[in-house]
Coordinates of C-alpha atoms and ligand atoms in Angstrom, one line a residue:
Chain F
X1 CA 122.5 68.3 76.3
X2 CA 121.8 71.8 75.1
X3 CA 119.4 74.3 76.6
X4 CA 118.0 77.5 75.1
X5 CA 117.3 79.8 78.0
X6 CA 114.5 82.4 77.6
X7 CA 115.5 85.5 79.5
X8 CA 113.1 88.2 80.6
X9 CA 113.1 92.0 80.7
X10 CA 110.5 94.3 82.0
X11 CA 110.1 98.1 81.8
X12 CA 113.3 98.2 79.8
X13 CA 115.4 96.3 82.4
X14 CA 116.7 92.7 82.4
X15 CA 115.1 90.7 85.2
X16 CA 117.6 89.3 87.7
X17 CA 115.6 86.0 87.6
X18 CA 117.2 85.4 84.1
X19 CA 120.3 84.3 86.0
X20 CA 118.3 81.5 87.6
X21 CA 118.0 80.0 84.1
X22 CA 121.7 80.1 83.8
X23 CA 122.1 78.5 87.2
X24 CA 119.6 75.8 86.2
X25 CA 121.6 74.9 83.0
X26 CA 124.8 74.7 85.0
X27 CA 123.3 72.4 87.7
X28 CA 122.0 70.2 84.9
X29 CA 125.4 70.3 83.2
X30 CA 123.9 71.5 80.0
X31 CA 125.5 73.7 77.4
X32 CA 123.3 76.8 76.9
X33 CA 122.4 79.7 74.6
X34 CA 120.2 82.5 75.6
X35 CA 117.2 84.2 74.0
X36 CA 116.1 87.7 75.0
X37 CA 113.7 90.3 73.9
X38 CA 115.5 93.2 75.4
X39 CA 117.5 96.4 75.1
X40 CA 120.6 96.0 73.0
X41 CA 122.2 98.7 75.2
X42 CA 121.8 96.6 78.4
X43 CA 123.1 93.1 77.7
X44 CA 123.1 90.4 80.4
X45 CA 126.3 89.3 82.0
X46 CA 126.4 86.0 80.1
X47 CA 129.4 84.4 78.3
X48 CA 127.5 82.6 75.6
X49 CA 125.5 83.1 72.5
X50 CA 122.6 85.5 72.9
X51 CA 119.7 85.6 70.4
X52 CA 118.5 89.1 70.8
X53 CA 115.4 90.8 69.5
X54 CA 115.2 94.6 70.1
X55 CA 112.4 95.3 72.6
X56 CA 111.8 98.6 70.8
X57 CA 110.4 96.7 67.9
X58 CA 109.2 93.4 69.5
X59 CA 107.5 94.9 72.6
X60 CA 107.6 93.5 76.1
X61 CA 104.3 91.6 75.8
X62 CA 103.7 90.5 72.3
X63 CA 103.4 86.7 72.8
X64 CA 102.6 85.8 69.2
X65 CA 105.6 87.7 68.0
X66 CA 107.9 86.5 70.8
X67 CA 106.8 82.9 70.0
X68 CA 107.9 83.3 66.4
X69 CA 111.3 84.8 67.5
X70 CA 111.9 81.9 69.9
X71 CA 111.0 79.4 67.1
X72 CA 113.7 81.1 64.9
X73 CA 116.2 80.7 67.7
X74 CA 115.3 77.1 68.2
X75 CA 115.8 76.4 64.6
X76 CA 119.2 77.9 64.6
X77 CA 120.3 76.4 68.0
X78 CA 118.6 73.0 67.8
X79 CA 118.4 72.7 71.7
X80 CA 117.1 69.7 73.6
X81 CA 115.5 72.0 76.2
X82 CA 113.7 75.3 75.8
X83 CA 113.7 76.7 79.3
X84 CA 111.5 79.5 80.7
X85 CA 110.9 80.8 84.2
X86 CA 107.5 79.8 85.6
X87 CA 106.5 83.5 85.6
X88 CA 103.8 85.6 84.1
X89 CA 106.0 85.8 80.9
X90 CA 107.0 82.1 80.9
X91 CA 103.8 80.4 81.7
X92 CA 102.0 82.5 79.1
X93 CA 104.5 81.8 76.3
X94 CA 105.9 78.3 76.9
X95 CA 102.7 76.4 75.9
X96 CA 102.4 78.3 72.7
X97 CA 106.1 77.4 71.8
X98 CA 105.6 73.8 72.8
X99 CA 102.5 73.4 70.5
X100 CA 104.4 75.0 67.6
X101 CA 107.4 72.7 68.2
X102 CA 105.1 69.7 68.5
X103 CA 106.7 68.8 71.8
X104 CA 105.6 68.3 75.4
X105 CA 106.0 70.8 78.2
X106 CA 107.0 70.3 81.9
X107 CA 105.8 73.1 84.2
X108 CA 107.4 74.5 87.3
X109 CA 110.4 72.2 87.7
X110 CA 111.8 72.3 91.3
X111 CA 114.7 69.9 91.0
X112 CA 116.3 66.9 89.3
X113 CA 115.2 63.3 89.9
X114 CA 116.1 60.0 88.4
X115 CA 117.5 61.4 85.2
X116 CA 114.4 63.6 84.8
X117 CA 112.7 66.4 86.6
X118 CA 110.9 66.8 89.9
X119 CA 107.7 68.9 90.1
X120 CA 105.4 69.8 92.9
X121 CA 101.7 68.6 93.0
X122 CA 98.7 69.2 95.2
X123 CA 99.7 72.8 96.2
X124 CA 103.2 71.6 97.4
X125 CA 102.0 68.7 99.4
X126 CA 103.2 66.0 97.0
X127 CA 105.9 65.6 94.3
X128 CA 105.9 64.2 90.8
X129 CA 108.8 62.9 88.7
X130 CA 108.9 63.0 84.9
X131 CA 111.3 61.4 82.5
X132 CA 112.3 63.2 79.3
X133 CA 112.5 61.9 75.8
X134 CA 113.6 64.1 72.9
X135 CA 113.0 67.9 72.9
X136 CA 111.0 69.4 75.8
X137 CA 109.8 72.8 76.8
X138 CA 110.4 73.5 80.5
X139 CA 109.4 76.2 83.0
X140 CA 111.4 76.3 86.2
X141 CA 110.0 77.5 89.6
X142 CA 111.1 81.0 90.6
X143 CA 113.7 80.7 93.4
X144 CA 114.2 76.9 93.0
X145 CA 117.6 77.1 91.3
X146 CA 120.3 79.4 92.6
X147 CA 121.1 82.2 90.2
X148 CA 124.5 82.1 88.4
X149 CA 126.6 85.2 88.8
X150 CA 126.4 87.7 86.0
X151 CA 129.7 87.5 84.2
X152 CA 131.2 87.8 80.8
X153 CA 129.6 89.3 77.7
X154 CA 127.5 87.5 75.1
X155 CA 128.0 87.0 71.4
X156 CA 124.9 88.6 70.1
X157 CA 123.0 87.2 67.2
X158 CA 120.2 89.7 66.3
X159 CA 116.7 88.3 65.5
X160 CA 113.9 90.1 63.7
X161 CA 110.4 89.0 62.7
X162 CA 107.5 90.8 61.4
X163 CA 104.3 89.5 62.7
X164 CA 100.8 90.7 63.4
X165 CA 100.1 90.1 67.0
X166 CA 96.7 88.8 68.1
X167 CA 97.0 90.8 71.3
X168 CA 97.6 94.5 71.8
X169 CA 99.6 95.5 74.9
X170 CA 98.1 98.7 76.3
X171 CA 100.7 99.4 79.0
X172 CA 101.5 98.7 82.6
X173 CA 99.5 99.6 85.7
X174 CA 101.8 100.5 88.6
X175 CA 101.3 98.8 92.0
X176 CA 98.8 100.5 94.3
X177 CA 100.5 102.8 96.8
X178 CA 101.1 101.1 100.1
X179 CA 99.9 102.4 103.4
X180 CA 102.3 100.1 105.3
X181 CA 105.8 98.8 104.6
X182 CA 105.8 95.3 105.8
X183 CA 109.4 94.8 104.5
X184 CA 110.6 96.8 107.5
X185 CA 108.6 95.1 110.2
X186 CA 110.5 93.0 112.7
X187 CA 107.6 90.9 113.7
X188 CA 104.7 89.9 111.4
X189 CA 101.7 87.8 112.3
X190 CA 99.8 86.7 109.2
X191 CA 96.3 85.5 108.7
X192 CA 95.4 82.8 106.2
X193 CA 92.2 81.3 104.9
X194 CA 92.3 79.0 107.9
X195 CA 91.0 81.9 110.1
X196 CA 87.6 81.2 108.5
X197 CA 86.0 84.6 108.3
X198 CA 86.6 88.3 108.3
X199 CA 85.7 88.8 111.9
X200 CA 88.4 86.4 113.0
X201 CA 91.1 88.5 111.4
X202 CA 90.8 90.6 114.6
X203 CA 92.1 87.6 116.6
X204 CA 95.2 87.5 114.5
X205 CA 95.6 91.3 114.6
X206 CA 95.3 91.2 118.4
X207 CA 98.3 88.8 118.6
X208 CA 100.3 91.1 116.2
X209 CA 99.5 94.0 118.5
X210 CA 100.4 92.2 121.6
X211 CA 103.8 91.4 120.1
X212 CA 104.3 94.9 118.8
X213 CA 104.3 93.5 115.2
X214 CA 102.4 94.1 112.0
X215 CA 99.5 92.2 110.5
X216 CA 100.2 90.2 107.3
X217 CA 98.0 88.1 105.2
X218 CA 97.9 85.4 102.6
X219 CA 96.3 86.0 99.2
X220 CA 92.8 84.5 99.7
X221 CA 92.3 86.7 102.8
X222 CA 93.1 89.7 100.6
X223 CA 91.0 88.5 97.6
X224 CA 88.1 88.1 99.9
X225 CA 88.4 91.7 101.0
X226 CA 89.1 90.8 104.7
X227 CA 92.5 92.6 104.7
X228 CA 94.0 95.3 102.4
X229 CA 96.4 94.2 99.6
X230 CA 99.2 96.2 101.2
X231 CA 99.4 93.5 103.9
X232 CA 99.7 90.6 101.4
X233 CA 102.8 88.5 101.7
X234 CA 104.1 86.6 98.6
X235 CA 105.1 86.8 95.0
X236 CA 102.2 89.1 94.1
X237 CA 102.4 90.9 97.4
X238 CA 105.4 91.9 99.5
X239 CA 108.6 90.1 100.2
X240 CA 109.4 90.2 103.9
X241 CA 112.1 89.0 106.2
X242 CA 111.2 89.9 109.8
X243 CA 113.0 88.4 112.8
X244 CA 109.7 86.5 113.7
X245 CA 107.0 85.4 111.2
X246 CA 103.9 83.8 112.6
X247 CA 101.7 82.1 110.0
X248 CA 98.1 81.5 111.2
X249 CA 96.0 79.1 109.1
X250 CA 98.3 79.4 106.1
X251 CA 99.0 76.2 104.1
X252 CA 102.4 77.3 102.7
X253 CA 101.8 77.5 98.9
X254 CA 105.0 78.3 97.1
X255 CA 103.9 81.8 96.2
X256 CA 103.4 82.6 99.9
X257 CA 106.7 80.9 100.9
X258 CA 108.6 82.9 98.3
X259 CA 107.6 86.1 100.2
X260 CA 108.5 85.0 103.7
X261 CA 110.9 82.1 103.7
X262 CA 113.9 84.3 104.6
X263 CA 112.3 85.3 107.9
X264 CA 114.5 84.7 111.0
X265 CA 112.2 82.5 112.9
X266 CA 109.0 81.0 111.5
X267 CA 106.1 79.8 113.7
X268 CA 103.2 78.2 112.0
X269 CA 99.8 77.3 113.5
X270 CA 97.8 74.9 111.4
X271 CA 95.4 72.1 112.1
X272 CA 96.9 70.0 109.3
X273 CA 100.1 68.3 110.4
X274 CA 101.0 67.7 106.7
X275 CA 100.6 71.4 105.6
X276 CA 103.6 72.4 103.5
X277 CA 104.3 75.4 105.7
X278 CA 105.7 72.7 108.1
X279 CA 108.6 72.2 105.7
X280 CA 110.1 75.7 106.4
X281 CA 108.7 76.4 109.8
X282 CA 111.0 76.3 112.8
X283 CA 108.0 75.3 114.9
X284 CA 104.7 74.0 113.6
X285 CA 101.9 74.0 116.2
X286 CA 99.2 71.6 115.2
X287 CA 96.1 73.3 116.6
X288 CA 93.0 75.3 115.7
X289 CA 94.1 78.9 115.3
X290 CA 90.9 80.2 116.9
X291 CA 91.8 78.3 120.1
X292 CA 95.5 78.7 120.1
X293 CA 96.0 82.3 119.0
X294 CA 93.7 84.0 121.6
X295 CA 95.2 81.8 124.3
X296 CA 98.7 82.9 123.3
X297 CA 97.7 86.6 123.2
X298 CA 96.1 86.3 126.6
X299 CA 99.3 84.7 128.0
X300 CA 101.4 87.6 126.5
X301 CA 99.1 90.2 127.9
X302 CA 99.7 88.4 131.3
Chain T
X1 CA 77.9 84.9 70.7
X2 CA 79.1 81.5 71.9
X3 CA 81.0 81.3 75.2
X4 CA 82.7 78.3 76.7
X5 CA 84.1 77.9 80.2
X6 CA 86.3 74.9 81.1
X7 CA 86.3 73.5 84.6
X8 CA 88.1 70.8 86.5
X9 CA 87.1 68.9 89.7
X10 CA 89.9 68.6 92.2
X11 CA 90.2 67.2 95.7
X12 CA 90.0 69.3 98.8
X13 CA 93.7 70.4 99.2
X14 CA 93.5 70.0 103.0
X15 CA 93.2 66.3 102.5
X16 CA 96.0 63.8 103.1
X17 CA 97.4 62.4 99.8
X18 CA 98.7 59.0 99.1
X19 CA 100.0 57.6 95.8
X20 CA 97.6 55.2 94.0
X21 CA 98.6 51.7 93.0
X22 CA 99.8 53.0 89.6
X23 CA 102.3 55.2 91.4
X24 CA 101.5 58.0 89.0
X25 CA 98.9 60.0 90.8
X26 CA 97.0 60.2 94.1
X27 CA 94.6 57.6 95.4
X28 CA 91.0 58.9 95.4
X29 CA 90.0 56.9 98.5
X30 CA 88.7 59.2 101.2
X31 CA 89.0 62.4 99.1
X32 CA 86.2 64.9 98.7
X33 CA 86.1 66.6 95.4
X34 CA 85.0 70.2 94.5
X35 CA 85.5 72.8 91.7
X36 CA 89.1 73.9 91.1
X37 CA 89.4 77.3 92.8
X38 CA 90.7 79.1 89.7
X39 CA 87.8 77.8 87.7
X40 CA 85.2 79.2 90.1
X41 CA 86.5 82.6 89.1
X42 CA 86.3 81.6 85.4
X43 CA 82.7 80.5 85.7
X44 CA 81.7 83.7 87.5
X45 CA 83.3 85.9 84.9
X46 CA 81.7 83.9 82.0
X47 CA 78.3 84.1 83.7
X48 CA 78.7 87.9 84.2
X49 CA 79.4 88.3 80.5
X50 CA 76.5 86.0 79.6
X51 CA 74.3 88.3 81.7
X52 CA 75.8 91.4 80.1
X53 CA 75.0 90.1 76.6
X54 CA 71.6 88.7 77.5
X55 CA 70.0 86.2 75.1
X56 CA 72.5 87.1 72.4
X57 CA 74.9 84.8 74.1
X58 CA 75.0 81.1 75.0
X59 CA 77.3 79.8 77.7
X60 CA 78.5 76.2 77.8
X61 CA 80.5 74.7 80.6
X62 CA 82.8 71.7 79.9
X63 CA 84.6 69.3 82.1
X64 CA 86.8 66.2 81.2
X65 CA 86.7 63.5 83.8
X66 CA 84.9 60.5 85.4
X67 CA 81.2 60.6 86.4
X68 CA 81.9 62.5 89.6
X69 CA 82.6 65.7 87.6
X70 CA 78.9 66.0 86.8
X71 CA 78.7 67.6 90.3
X72 CA 80.9 70.6 89.2
X73 CA 79.0 70.9 85.9
X74 CA 75.7 71.1 87.9
X75 CA 77.2 73.8 90.1
X76 CA 78.3 75.8 87.1
X77 CA 74.8 75.4 85.6
X78 CA 73.3 76.7 88.9
X79 CA 75.7 79.7 88.7
X80 CA 74.2 80.6 85.3
X81 CA 75.8 78.5 82.5
X82 CA 73.2 77.5 79.9
X83 CA 74.3 74.0 79.0
X84 CA 77.0 71.5 80.1
X85 CA 79.3 69.1 78.3
X86 CA 80.7 66.1 80.2
X87 CA 83.6 64.6 78.3
X88 CA 83.5 61.2 79.9
X89 CA 87.0 60.0 80.8
X90 CA 87.6 57.5 83.6
X91 CA 91.3 58.3 83.7
X92 CA 92.1 61.9 82.9
X93 CA 95.0 61.8 85.4
X94 CA 96.9 59.4 83.2
X95 CA 96.8 62.0 80.3
X96 CA 99.2 64.9 80.1
X97 CA 98.0 68.5 79.7
X98 CA 98.8 68.3 76.0
X99 CA 96.2 65.5 75.6
X100 CA 93.5 67.2 77.8
X101 CA 94.0 70.5 75.9
X102 CA 93.7 68.6 72.6
X103 CA 90.5 66.9 73.7
X104 CA 88.9 70.2 74.6
X105 CA 90.2 71.9 71.5
X106 CA 88.7 69.1 69.4
X107 CA 85.3 69.7 70.9
X108 CA 85.6 73.5 70.8
X109 CA 86.6 73.4 67.1
X110 CA 83.3 71.8 66.2
X111 CA 81.4 74.5 68.1
X112 CA 83.2 77.7 66.9
X113 CA 83.2 79.5 70.3
X114 CA 83.9 83.2 70.3
X115 CA 85.4 83.4 73.7
X116 CA 86.7 80.7 76.0
X117 CA 87.4 81.0 79.8
X118 CA 89.6 78.7 81.8
X119 CA 91.2 78.8 85.2
X120 CA 94.9 79.9 85.3
X121 CA 95.9 76.4 86.6
X122 CA 94.5 73.4 88.5
X123 CA 95.3 73.1 92.2
X124 CA 96.4 69.5 92.0
X125 CA 98.6 69.3 88.9
X126 CA 99.3 73.0 88.5
X127 CA 100.7 72.9 85.0
X128 CA 99.0 76.2 83.8
X129 CA 99.1 74.8 80.2
X130 CA 95.5 74.0 79.3
X131 CA 94.3 77.5 78.4
X132 CA 97.2 78.7 76.2
X133 CA 97.5 75.3 74.6
X134 CA 93.8 75.2 73.5
X135 CA 94.2 78.8 72.2
X136 CA 97.3 77.9 70.2
X137 CA 95.6 74.8 68.7
X138 CA 92.6 76.9 67.7
X139 CA 94.6 79.9 66.5
X140 CA 92.8 82.2 69.1
X141 CA 94.2 85.3 70.7
X142 CA 95.1 84.5 74.3
X143 CA 96.2 86.1 77.5
X144 CA 96.7 84.6 80.9
X145 CA 96.4 85.3 84.7
X146 CA 93.5 87.8 84.6
X147 CA 92.7 89.9 87.5
X148 CA 90.5 92.3 85.5
X149 CA 88.1 91.6 82.5
X150 CA 85.7 93.7 80.5
X151 CA 84.1 93.3 77.1
X152 CA 82.7 96.1 74.8
X153 CA 82.4 96.6 71.1
X154 CA 83.8 93.2 70.2
X155 CA 87.0 93.8 72.2
X156 CA 88.2 92.1 75.4
X157 CA 90.2 94.3 77.7
X158 CA 92.1 92.2 80.2
X159 CA 94.3 93.1 83.1
X160 CA 97.0 90.6 83.6
X161 CA 98.7 90.1 86.9
X162 CA 102.5 90.3 86.7
X163 CA 105.0 90.0 89.6
X164 CA 105.3 92.2 92.7
X165 CA 102.0 94.1 92.3
X166 CA 102.6 95.2 88.7
X167 CA 99.8 94.7 86.1
X168 CA 99.6 94.8 82.4
X169 CA 96.6 95.8 80.3
X170 CA 95.9 93.8 77.1
X171 CA 93.3 94.2 74.4
X172 CA 92.2 91.4 72.1
X173 CA 89.6 90.8 69.3
X174 CA 87.6 87.7 69.2
X175 CA 87.9 84.7 68.9
X176 CA 89.9 84.7 72.1
X177 CA 90.8 82.7 75.2
X178 CA 91.6 84.0 78.7
X179 CA 92.8 82.3 81.9
X180 CA 91.5 83.5 85.2
X181 CA 93.5 84.2 88.4
X182 CA 92.4 84.1 92.0
X183 CA 90.6 87.3 93.1
X184 CA 89.3 88.2 89.5
X185 CA 85.8 88.6 91.0
X186 CA 83.7 87.3 93.8
X187 CA 82.2 84.0 92.7
X188 CA 78.5 83.7 93.6
X189 CA 77.0 80.8 95.5
X190 CA 74.2 79.0 93.6
X191 CA 70.8 79.8 95.1
X192 CA 68.2 77.1 95.7
X193 CA 65.9 78.3 92.9
X194 CA 68.8 78.3 90.5
X195 CA 69.9 74.8 91.6
X196 CA 66.4 73.6 90.8
X197 CA 66.4 75.4 87.4
X198 CA 69.8 73.9 86.6
X199 CA 68.3 70.4 86.8
X200 CA 66.3 71.1 83.6
X201 CA 69.3 72.4 81.6
X202 CA 71.0 70.3 78.9
X203 CA 73.9 68.0 79.9
X204 CA 75.6 66.5 76.9
X205 CA 77.8 63.4 77.4
X206 CA 80.7 62.8 75.0
X207 CA 82.9 59.7 75.3
X208 CA 86.5 60.9 75.4
X209 CA 87.4 58.4 72.7
X210 CA 85.4 60.5 70.2
X211 CA 87.8 63.4 70.8
X212 CA 91.1 62.0 71.8
X213 CA 93.6 61.7 68.9
X214 CA 96.9 62.5 70.6
X215 CA 99.5 60.5 72.4
X216 CA 101.0 61.4 75.8
X217 CA 104.0 63.6 75.4
X218 CA 105.2 63.7 79.0
X219 CA 104.3 60.8 81.2
X220 CA 104.5 60.9 85.0
X221 CA 107.2 58.5 86.2
X222 CA 106.3 58.5 89.9
X223 CA 104.1 60.4 92.4
X224 CA 105.3 60.6 96.0
X225 CA 105.4 62.6 99.2
X226 CA 108.3 65.1 99.6
X227 CA 111.2 63.9 101.7
X228 CA 110.9 65.4 105.2
X229 CA 113.7 68.0 105.4
X230 CA 113.7 67.7 109.2
X231 CA 114.8 70.6 111.4
X232 CA 111.4 72.0 112.3
X233 CA 109.8 71.1 115.5
X234 CA 106.2 69.8 115.5
X235 CA 104.1 70.5 118.7
X236 CA 100.8 68.8 119.3
X237 CA 98.5 68.4 122.3
X238 CA 96.7 70.4 124.9
X239 CA 96.3 74.1 124.0
X240 CA 97.3 75.5 127.4
X241 CA 100.4 73.4 127.4
X242 CA 101.2 74.4 123.7
X243 CA 100.8 78.1 124.6
X244 CA 103.3 77.7 127.5
X245 CA 105.8 75.9 125.3
X246 CA 105.5 78.4 122.4
X247 CA 105.7 81.3 124.8
X248 CA 109.0 79.9 126.2
X249 CA 110.4 79.3 122.7
X250 CA 109.5 82.8 121.5
X251 CA 111.2 84.3 124.5
X252 CA 114.3 82.2 124.0
X253 CA 114.7 82.2 120.2
X254 CA 113.2 85.4 119.0
X255 CA 113.4 89.1 119.9
X256 CA 109.7 89.0 120.8
X257 CA 108.7 89.3 124.5
X258 CA 112.1 90.6 125.5
X259 CA 111.3 94.1 126.8
Ligands
FAD1 C1 100.6 83.5 90.2 C2 100.2 83.4 91.6 C3 100.5 84.3 92.5 C4 100.2 84.1 93.9 N1 100.6 85.1 94.8 C5 100.3 84.8 96.1 C6 100.8 85.7 97.1 O1 101.5 86.7 96.8 N2 100.6 85.4 98.4 C7 99.9 84.3 98.8 O2 99.7 84.1 100.0 N3 99.4 83.5 97.9 C8 99.6 83.7 96.5 N4 99.0 82.9 95.6 C9 98.0 81.9 96.0 C10 98.7 80.6 96.6 O3 98.9 79.7 95.6 C11 97.7 80.0 97.6 O4 96.4 79.8 97.0 C12 97.5 80.8 98.9 O5 98.7 81.2 99.4 C13 96.8 80.0 99.9 O6 96.5 80.8 101.0 P1 96.2 80.1 102.4 O7 97.4 79.3 102.9 O8 95.8 81.2 103.4 O9 94.9 79.2 102.1 P2 94.8 77.6 102.0 O10 95.8 77.1 101.0 O11 93.4 77.4 101.7 O12 95.2 77.1 103.4 C14 94.5 77.3 104.6 C15 95.2 76.5 105.7 O13 94.6 76.8 106.9 C16 94.5 75.6 107.7 N5 93.3 75.7 108.5 C17 92.0 75.7 108.2 N6 91.3 75.9 109.3 C18 92.1 76.0 110.3 C19 91.9 76.3 111.7 N7 90.7 76.4 112.2 N8 93.0 76.3 112.5 C20 94.3 76.1 112.0 N9 94.5 75.9 110.7 C21 93.4 75.9 109.9 C22 94.4 74.5 106.6 O14 94.9 73.3 107.1 C23 95.2 75.0 105.5 O15 96.6 74.6 105.6 C24 99.4 83.0 94.3 C25 99.0 82.1 93.3 C26 99.4 82.3 92.0 C27 99.0 81.2 91.0

């Protein structure tokens, strides 16, 4: 089994998540080669063949051009698997490559199962297993496979393609400045969609205050404008690891978990006993947040 | 200008899921269905563009699925789409994303749309493949995970969401396809007059066999509940009692309540 690993760089730097691809290939017991559009002056710590296109020419977001370059590498390497991270780079590019190769794609692999791959379904509540036949394009879930250490130096094989891109990348927009640094909080009490409406966020904020902690939130609460984005926990918000994390009416989607699973102690309050947050919570309280949380706050206030 | 928005109907994710007899997907018994959350944002964005362009534009909404998906098509019509296409397929869950995208691309090819909107992913399968696959099949410009969209002088300006709060700005000429992320806009609720008006709008039905030409590439082998990893404690019962137990646990196991 041979895997072509599609590394990532952003704003000139190699993304550390690239080493999760190497970890995936090792766990699978596959031989690997790597493809990267990156800076030839900053190579990954990887002891294998590296198909490298210079980011100065190929750009960081030129999907049509990167697709062509990957097809060149596939032709040279003849891999069984073309492996991307399930990231804004990978999920954007993988389907284009799969169509051009005339092969299927498996998205967001979380593990190995019965000679094939295991995937999540229904927002993490269920699992699906797929078997593989022939060449396949794969994306792996961020954080699902432990990163391999950066070691060795690659044998570089430069790639070059001229292509007219259908999209023009006009640059990055930096994150909005934060008014609060959740990453330093020792106690975070987060509101999820289960709080029901904006006014109820107060109930969660009151518990946070009673505990001397900060208010966090899941994405829908932020998207709805109930809480500022600076309070959002997750892959597109902040990554936190407080000593105590309390998730109120949060289902536990992978993008939320990725931002808080390293917390010391996790308490979840959810009316759904099957909510995936239960998989990582130290304690899951099956209750209505609007009954339980005010009662707990009152008890703390004495 | 011809616009298309693709929508999927999914179950309420707060439901309890069980495998169906085929063992490849969930059983639909006792499930309530609604529009896929990501697609709600796609419909809203497409309707806003339709309003911006006025009668120079026509907006079609399309869904592949059994007869129940007519409900989401009606919702999209009531939100402001002009016409609907129901690709009638009693078993879309047994097809892989490649087949579903090929079906939609086959329909879209005959219609020559200028701009196609889809959700970033579905909430039940979550493959995030449909949009980019359709674009690749049609040879359209494509970008994914939009949290910002505008259209002027024939050019789409899209803001893509990247990781950790960073965004990227992308410009594309038509024809193009975009996939919409949560929070792109604030989807409207259909008003009663618009629900009534929607009843008079065209709903075309196309049997899936007319569009399906591709075989499955990746079949689902099995569908099952995750193994319980154990460890965590589950507390249920009377709220006062729960509060007392949780209070004691917090005091014993965490730095909270220790002053
Ligand atoms: C690329 C990408 C990036 C993302 N980034 C993030 C991110 O950074 N952070 C993030 O949080 N999400 C992120 N998401 C969204 C994520 O997938 C989920 O949609 C989101 O986390 C769900 O938030 P939630 O748990 O609050 O809502 P839901 O999933 O709707 O869950 C609500 C929960 O509340 C429970 N509930 C309802 N009513 C009550 C009640 N009265 N009492 C108790 N419980 C109740 C329900 O049982 C349910 O479990 C991202 C998604 C994508 C695709």
